[in-house]
JSON list of C-alpha atoms in Angstrom, two decimals:
[
{"chain": "Q", "resi": 175, "resn": "UNK", "atom": "CA", "xyz": [-0.25, 2.78, -25.65]},
{"chain": "Q", "resi": 176, "resn": "UNK", "atom": "CA", "xyz": [1.84, 3.47, -22.57]},
{"chain": "Q", "resi": 177, "resn": "UNK", "atom": "CA", "xyz": [2.11, 7.27, -22.86]},
{"chain": "Q", "resi": 178, "resn": "UNK", "atom": "CA", "xyz": [-1.71, 7.31, -23.33]},
{"chain": "Q", "resi": 179, "resn": "UNK", "atom": "CA", "xyz": [-2.18, 5.29, -20.06]},
{"chain": "Q", "resi": 180, "resn": "UNK", "atom": "CA", "xyz": [0.37, 7.44, -18.28]},
{"chain": "Q", "resi": 181, "resn": "UNK", "atom": "CA", "xyz": [-1.69, 10.49, -19.26]},
{"chain": "Q", "resi": 182, "resn": "UNK", "atom": "CA", "xyz": [-4.79, 8.78, -18.16]},
{"chain": "Q", "resi": 183, "resn": "UNK", "atom": "CA", "xyz": [-3.27, 8.32, -14.69]},
{"chain": "Q", "resi": 184, "resn": "UNK", "atom": "CA", "xyz": [-2.07, 11.83, -14.53]},
{"chain": "Q", "resi": 185, "resn": "UNK", "atom": "CA", "xyz": [-5.58, 13.03, -15.38]},
{"chain": "Q", "resi": 186, "resn": "UNK", "atom": "CA", "xyz": [-7.13, 10.95, -12.70]},
{"chain": "Q", "resi": 187, "resn": "UNK", "atom": "CA", "xyz": [-4.73, 12.47, -10.13]},
{"chain": "Q", "resi": 188, "resn": "UNK", "atom": "CA", "xyz": [-5.54, 15.85, -11.50]},
{"chain": "Q", "resi": 189, "resn": "UNK", "atom": "CA", "xyz": [-9.34, 15.36, -11.20]},
{"chain": "Q", "resi": 190, "resn": "UNK", "atom": "CA", "xyz": [-9.92, 15.53, -14.99]},
{"chain": "Q", "resi": 191, "resn": "UNK", "atom": "CA", "xyz": [-12.03, 12.37, -15.10]},
{"chain": "Q", "resi": 192, "resn": "UNK", "atom": "CA", "xyz": [-13.34, 12.82, -18.63]},
{"chain": "Q", "resi": 193, "resn": "UNK", "atom": "CA", "xyz": [-9.81, 13.27, -20.15]},
{"chain": "Q", "resi": 194, "resn": "UNK", "atom": "CA", "xyz": [-8.79, 10.22, -18.32]},
{"chain": "Q", "resi": 195, "resn": "UNK", "atom": "CA", "xyz": [-11.70, 8.21, -19.84]},
{"chain": "Q", "resi": 196, "resn": "UNK", "atom": "CA", "xyz": [-10.57, 9.50, -23.33]},
{"chain": "Q", "resi": 197, "resn": "UNK", "atom": "CA", "xyz": [-6.91, 8.55, -22.86]},
{"chain": "Q", "resi": 198, "resn": "UNK", "atom": "CA", "xyz": [-7.59, 5.20, -21.40]},
{"chain": "Q", "resi": 199, "resn": "UNK", "atom": "CA", "xyz": [-10.14, 4.39, -24.07]},
{"chain": "Q", "resi": 200, "resn": "UNK", "atom": "CA", "xyz": [-7.59, 5.16, -26.80]},
{"chain": "Q", "resi": 201, "resn": "UNK", "atom": "CA", "xyz": [-4.79, 3.18, -24.91]},
{"chain": "Q", "resi": 202, "resn": "UNK", "atom": "CA", "xyz": [-6.97, 0.19, -24.57]},
{"chain": "Q", "resi": 203, "resn": "UNK", "atom": "CA", "xyz": [-7.77, 0.33, -28.32]},
{"chain": "Q", "resi": 204, "resn": "UNK", "atom": "CA", "xyz": [-4.07, 0.33, -29.14]},
{"chain": "Q", "resi": 205, "resn": "UNK", "atom": "CA", "xyz": [-3.32, -2.46, -26.64]},
{"chain": "Q", "resi": 206, "resn": "UNK", "atom": "CA", "xyz": [-5.79, -4.76, -28.24]},
{"chain": "Q", "resi": 207, "resn": "UNK", "atom": "CA", "xyz": [-4.44, -3.87, -31.65]},
{"chain": "Q", "resi": 208, "resn": "UNK", "atom": "CA", "xyz": [-1.04, -4.63, -30.55]},
{"chain": "Q", "resi": 209, "resn": "UNK", "atom": "CA", "xyz": [-1.87, -7.58, -28.25]},
{"chain": "Q", "resi": 210, "resn": "UNK", "atom": "CA", "xyz": [-0.19, -5.59, -25.56]},
{"chain": "Q", "resi": 211, "resn": "UNK", "atom": "CA", "xyz": [-1.31, -7.47, -22.62]},
{"chain": "Q", "resi": 212, "resn": "UNK", "atom": "CA", "xyz": [0.44, -5.82, -19.75]},
{"chain": "Q", "resi": 213, "resn": "UNK", "atom": "CA", "xyz": [-0.59, -2.38, -21.21]},
{"chain": "Q", "resi": 214, "resn": "UNK", "atom": "CA", "xyz": [-4.24, -3.49, -21.31]},
{"chain": "Q", "resi": 215, "resn": "UNK", "atom": "CA", "xyz": [-3.96, -4.57, -17.54]},
{"chain": "Q", "resi": 216, "resn": "UNK", "atom": "CA", "xyz": [-2.62, -1.15, -16.66]},
{"chain": "Q", "resi": 217, "resn": "UNK", "atom": "CA", "xyz": [-5.31, 0.42, -18.49]},
{"chain": "Q", "resi": 218, "resn": "UNK", "atom": "CA", "xyz": [-7.88, -1.83, -16.33]},
{"chain": "Q", "resi": 219, "resn": "UNK", "atom": "CA", "xyz": [-6.26, -0.42, -13.25]},
{"chain": "Q", "resi": 220, "resn": "UNK", "atom": "CA", "xyz": [-6.66, 3.05, -14.56]},
{"chain": "Q", "resi": 221, "resn": "UNK", "atom": "CA", "xyz": [-10.49, 2.16, -15.36]},
{"chain": "Q", "resi": 222, "resn": "UNK", "atom": "CA", "xyz": [-11.03, 0.81, -11.86]},
{"chain": "Q", "resi": 223, "resn": "UNK", "atom": "CA", "xyz": [-9.48, 4.21, -10.39]},
{"chain": "Q", "resi": 224, "resn": "UNK", "atom": "CA", "xyz": [-11.91, 6.08, -12.76]},
{"chain": "Q", "resi": 225, "resn": "UNK", "atom": "CA", "xyz": [-14.93, 4.08, -11.62]},
{"chain": "Q", "resi": 226, "resn": "UNK", "atom": "CA", "xyz": [-14.35, 3.99, -7.94]},
{"chain": "Q", "resi": 227, "resn": "UNK", "atom": "CA", "xyz": [-13.72, 7.92, -8.19]},
{"chain": "Q", "resi": 228, "resn": "UNK", "atom": "CA", "xyz": [-17.22, 8.25, -10.06]},
{"chain": "Q", "resi": 229, "resn": "UNK", "atom": "CA", "xyz": [-19.23, 6.33, -7.44]},
{"chain": "Q", "resi": 230, "resn": "UNK", "atom": "CA", "xyz": [-19.05, 2.94, -9.10]},
{"chain": "Q", "resi": 231, "resn": "UNK", "atom": "CA", "xyz": [-17.11, 0.66, -6.65]},
{"chain": "Q", "resi": 232, "resn": "UNK", "atom": "CA", "xyz": [-18.66, -2.63, -7.69]},
{"chain": "Q", "resi": 233, "resn": "UNK", "atom": "CA", "xyz": [-17.57, -2.06, -11.35]},
{"chain": "Q", "resi": 234, "resn": "UNK", "atom": "CA", "xyz": [-13.98, -1.05, -10.32]},
{"chain": "Q", "resi": 235, "resn": "UNK", "atom": "CA", "xyz": [-13.77, -4.08, -8.08]},
{"chain": "Q", "resi": 236, "resn": "UNK", "atom": "CA", "xyz": [-14.45, -6.40, -11.03]},
{"chain": "Q", "resi": 237, "resn": "UNK", "atom": "CA", "xyz": [-11.64, -4.60, -12.95]},
{"chain": "Q", "resi": 238, "resn": "UNK", "atom": "CA", "xyz": [-9.16, -4.61, -10.14]},
{"chain": "Q", "resi": 239, "resn": "UNK", "atom": "CA", "xyz": [-9.69, -8.41, -9.95]},
{"chain": "Q", "resi": 240, "resn": "UNK", "atom": "CA", "xyz": [-9.25, -8.94, -13.81]},
{"chain": "Q", "resi": 241, "resn": "UNK", "atom": "CA", "xyz": [-6.15, -6.88, -13.87]},
{"chain": "Q", "resi": 242, "resn": "UNK", "atom": "CA", "xyz": [-4.55, -8.75, -10.84]},
{"chain": "Q", "resi": 243, "resn": "UNK", "atom": "CA", "xyz": [-5.08, -11.89, -12.72]},
{"chain": "Q", "resi": 244, "resn": "UNK", "atom": "CA", "xyz": [-3.28, -10.73, -15.70]},
{"chain": "Q", "resi": 245, "resn": "UNK", "atom": "CA", "xyz": [-0.33, -9.33, -13.71]},
{"chain": "Q", "resi": 246, "resn": "UNK", "atom": "CA", "xyz": [-0.23, -12.80, -12.04]},
{"chain": "Q", "resi": 247, "resn": "UNK", "atom": "CA", "xyz": [-0.43, -14.69, -15.30]},
{"chain": "Q", "resi": 248, "resn": "UNK", "atom": "CA", "xyz": [2.62, -12.87, -16.81]},
{"chain": "Q", "resi": 249, "resn": "UNK", "atom": "CA", "xyz": [4.58, -12.64, -13.46]},
{"chain": "Q", "resi": 250, "resn": "UNK", "atom": "CA", "xyz": [4.80, -8.93, -13.49]},
{"chain": "Q", "resi": 251, "resn": "UNK", "atom": "CA", "xyz": [4.18, -6.34, -10.93]},
{"chain": "Q", "resi": 252, "resn": "UNK", "atom": "CA", "xyz": [2.94, -2.80, -10.94]},
{"chain": "Q", "resi": 253, "resn": "UNK", "atom": "CA", "xyz": [5.32, 0.15, -11.10]},
{"chain": "Q", "resi": 254, "resn": "UNK", "atom": "CA", "xyz": [5.43, 2.24, -7.88]},
{"chain": "Q", "resi": 255, "resn": "UNK", "atom": "CA", "xyz": [2.80, 4.90, -9.11]},
{"chain": "Q", "resi": 256, "resn": "UNK", "atom": "CA", "xyz": [0.51, 2.44, -10.39]},
{"chain": "Q", "resi": 257, "resn": "UNK", "atom": "CA", "xyz": [0.83, 0.35, -7.13]},
{"chain": "Q", "resi": 258, "resn": "UNK", "atom": "CA", "xyz": [-0.27, 3.34, -5.22]},
{"chain": "Q", "resi": 259, "resn": "UNK", "atom": "CA", "xyz": [-3.18, 4.13, -7.22]},
{"chain": "Q", "resi": 260, "resn": "UNK", "atom": "CA", "xyz": [-4.04, 0.43, -6.96]},
{"chain": "Q", "resi": 261, "resn": "UNK", "atom": "CA", "xyz": [-3.92, 0.60, -3.15]},
{"chain": "Q", "resi": 262, "resn": "UNK", "atom": "CA", "xyz": [-6.06, 3.97, -3.11]},
{"chain": "Q", "resi": 263, "resn": "UNK", "atom": "CA", "xyz": [-8.48, 2.29, -5.53]},
{"chain": "Q", "resi": 264, "resn": "UNK", "atom": "CA", "xyz": [-8.62, -1.01, -3.30]},
{"chain": "Q", "resi": 265, "resn": "UNK", "atom": "CA", "xyz": [-9.13, 1.11, -0.19]},
{"chain": "Q", "resi": 266, "resn": "UNK", "atom": "CA", "xyz": [-11.89, 3.17, -1.74]},
{"chain": "Q", "resi": 267, "resn": "UNK", "atom": "CA", "xyz": [-13.76, 0.03, -2.91]},
{"chain": "Q", "resi": 268, "resn": "UNK", "atom": "CA", "xyz": [-13.60, -1.59, 0.71]},
{"chain": "Q", "resi": 269, "resn": "UNK", "atom": "CA", "xyz": [-14.72, 1.69, 2.23]},
{"chain": "Q", "resi": 270, "resn": "UNK", "atom": "CA", "xyz": [-17.59, 1.90, -0.23]},
{"chain": "Q", "resi": 271, "resn": "UNK", "atom": "CA", "xyz": [-18.63, -1.64, -0.26]},
{"chain": "Q", "resi": 272, "resn": "UNK", "atom": "CA", "xyz": [-17.37, -3.23, 3.11]},
{"chain": "Q", "resi": 273, "resn": "UNK", "atom": "CA", "xyz": [-14.56, -5.89, 3.23]},
{"chain": "Q", "resi": 274, "resn": "UNK", "atom": "CA", "xyz": [-16.68, -8.83, 2.52]},
{"chain": "Q", "resi": 275, "resn": "UNK", "atom": "CA", "xyz": [-18.41, -7.48, -0.81]},
{"chain": "Q", "resi": 276, "resn": "UNK", "atom": "CA", "xyz": [-15.21, -5.91, -2.12]},
{"chain": "Q", "resi": 277, "resn": "UNK", "atom": "CA", "xyz": [-13.22, -9.22, -1.49]},
{"chain": "Q", "resi": 278, "resn": "UNK", "atom": "CA", "xyz": [-16.00, -11.29, -3.24]},
{"chain": "Q", "resi": 279, "resn": "UNK", "atom": "CA", "xyz": [-16.35, -8.94, -6.36]},
{"chain": "Q", "resi": 280, "resn": "UNK", "atom": "CA", "xyz": [-12.62, -8.86, -6.78]},
{"chain": "Q", "resi": 281, "resn": "UNK", "atom": "CA", "xyz": [-12.36, -12.63, -6.48]},
{"chain": "Q", "resi": 282, "resn": "UNK", "atom": "CA", "xyz": [-15.17, -13.31, -8.82]},
{"chain": "Q", "resi": 283, "resn": "UNK", "atom": "CA", "xyz": [-13.96, -11.25, -11.61]},
{"chain": "Q", "resi": 284, "resn": "UNK", "atom": "CA", "xyz": [-10.49, -12.98, -11.56]},
{"chain": "Q", "resi": 285, "resn": "UNK", "atom": "CA", "xyz": [-12.02, -15.57, -14.11]},
{"chain": "Q", "resi": 286, "resn": "UNK", "atom": "CA", "xyz": [-12.84, -13.00, -16.87]},
{"chain": "Q", "resi": 287, "resn": "UNK", "atom": "CA", "xyz": [-10.53, -13.35, -19.94]},
{"chain": "Q", "resi": 288, "resn": "UNK", "atom": "CA", "xyz": [-8.65, -10.24, -20.92]},
{"chain": "Q", "resi": 289, "resn": "UNK", "atom": "CA", "xyz": [-10.88, -9.65, -23.75]},
{"chain": "Q", "resi": 290, "resn": "UNK", "atom": "CA", "xyz": [-13.97, -9.88, -21.60]},
{"chain": "Q", "resi": 291, "resn": "UNK", "atom": "CA", "xyz": [-12.45, -7.44, -19.01]},
{"chain": "Q", "resi": 292, "resn": "UNK", "atom": "CA", "xyz": [-11.58, -4.82, -21.64]},
{"chain": "Q", "resi": 293, "resn": "UNK", "atom": "CA", "xyz": [-14.96, -5.06, -23.10]},
{"chain": "Q", "resi": 294, "resn": "UNK", "atom": "CA", "xyz": [-16.51, -4.51, -19.66]},
{"chain": "Q", "resi": 295, "resn": "UNK", "atom": "CA", "xyz": [-14.16, -1.74, -18.95]},
{"chain": "Q", "resi": 296, "resn": "UNK", "atom": "CA", "xyz": [-15.06, 0.09, -22.28]},
{"chain": "Q", "resi": 297, "resn": "UNK", "atom": "CA", "xyz": [-18.75, -0.26, -21.37]},
{"chain": "Q", "resi": 298, "resn": "UNK", "atom": "CA", "xyz": [-18.44, 0.84, -17.88]},
{"chain": "Q", "resi": 299, "resn": "UNK", "atom": "CA", "xyz": [-16.51, 3.81, -18.98]},
{"chain": "Q", "resi": 300, "resn": "UNK", "atom": "CA", "xyz": [-19.62, 5.09, -20.99]}
]
């Protein structure tokens, strides 16, 4: 699951969005099967990066908020590469929507359960 998530992030940075979608879908499936909460949160981060790069900042904002809630709940922090991707995604969301809307969307999705966020991510990737 982690390897697939890492491949998704690498594909994002290489501009291979279709490949990244495939990797993140497979990783999310494994994370659900294994109840790998933190792995699913990393996948939500990757999904948000994919969505903002494909012109869907509102969906990206919702996933960013949901993933942050998971990281907060388990008292975990992002690794440096994921933190960089989060910052880039966050900045792109703010640029696309403006600060007020971006903050509101991110905050509104913090109430999503992990299962709801994963379902939303998978639907948004289609």
